[in-house]
């Protein structure tokens, strides 16, 4: 799972009312969800980037588990 998918899941987008026609309401929900992401998750993802890059380099840009 990519870092963006981890963030997407942690933000709970499956709970956001996508059918809403009120753009301001959607933006407010997005900001609230973004601010609810724990800093520990952000740090974990940042530190994992080095491992991801190393795996991609070792695989000569072929597919990796990341």
Coordinates of C-alpha atoms in Angstrom, one line a residue:
X1 CA 0.0 0.0 0.0
X2 CA 1.4 3.4 -1.0
X3 CA 1.8 6.2 1.5
X4 CA -1.1 8.1 -0.1
X5 CA -3.4 5.1 0.5
X6 CA -2.4 4.9 4.1
X7 CA -3.2 8.6 4.5
X8 CA -6.5 8.1 2.6
X9 CA -7.5 5.3 4.9
X10 CA -6.5 7.2 8.0
X11 CA -8.5 10.2 6.9
X12 CA -11.6 8.0 6.6
X13 CA -12.7 9.2 3.2
X14 CA -15.2 6.3 3.1
X15 CA -17.1 8.3 5.8
X16 CA -17.2 11.6 3.9
X17 CA -20.6 12.2 2.3
X18 CA -19.5 12.2 -1.4
X19 CA -23.1 12.9 -2.6
X20 CA -23.0 16.3 -0.9
X21 CA -23.5 19.1 -3.4
X22 CA -22.1 21.7 -0.9
X23 CA -18.5 22.2 -1.9
X24 CA -17.8 24.2 1.3
X25 CA -19.0 21.4 3.4
X26 CA -16.8 18.9 1.6
X27 CA -13.8 21.2 2.0
X28 CA -14.4 21.6 5.7
X29 CA -14.7 17.8 6.1
X30 CA -11.5 17.3 4.2
X31 CA -9.6 19.8 6.4
X32 CA -11.0 18.2 9.5
X33 CA -9.9 14.7 8.3
X34 CA -6.5 16.0 7.4
X35 CA -5.9 17.6 10.8
X36 CA -7.0 14.3 12.5
X37 CA -4.1 12.4 11.0
X38 CA -1.8 11.5 13.9
X39 CA 1.7 13.0 13.6
X40 CA 3.1 9.6 14.4
X41 CA 1.6 8.2 11.2
X42 CA 3.1 11.1 9.2
X43 CA 6.6 10.4 10.7
X44 CA 6.3 6.7 10.1
X45 CA 5.5 7.3 6.5
X46 CA 8.4 9.8 6.0
X47 CA 10.9 7.4 7.6
X48 CA 9.6 4.5 5.5
X49 CA 10.4 6.4 2.3
X50 CA 14.1 5.7 2.7
X51 CA 13.4 1.9 2.8
X52 CA 11.0 2.3 -0.2
X53 CA 13.6 4.1 -2.3
X54 CA 16.3 1.6 -1.4
X55 CA 14.0 -1.3 -2.4
X56 CA 13.3 0.4 -5.7
X57 CA 16.9 1.1 -6.4
X58 CA 17.9 -2.5 -5.5
X59 CA 15.1 -3.8 -7.8
X60 CA 16.5 -1.6 -10.6
X61 CA 13.1 0.3 -10.7
X62 CA 11.2 -2.9 -11.1
X63 CA 8.2 -3.8 -8.9
X64 CA 8.8 -4.0 -5.2
X65 CA 6.6 -4.8 -2.1
X66 CA 6.2 -1.1 -1.6

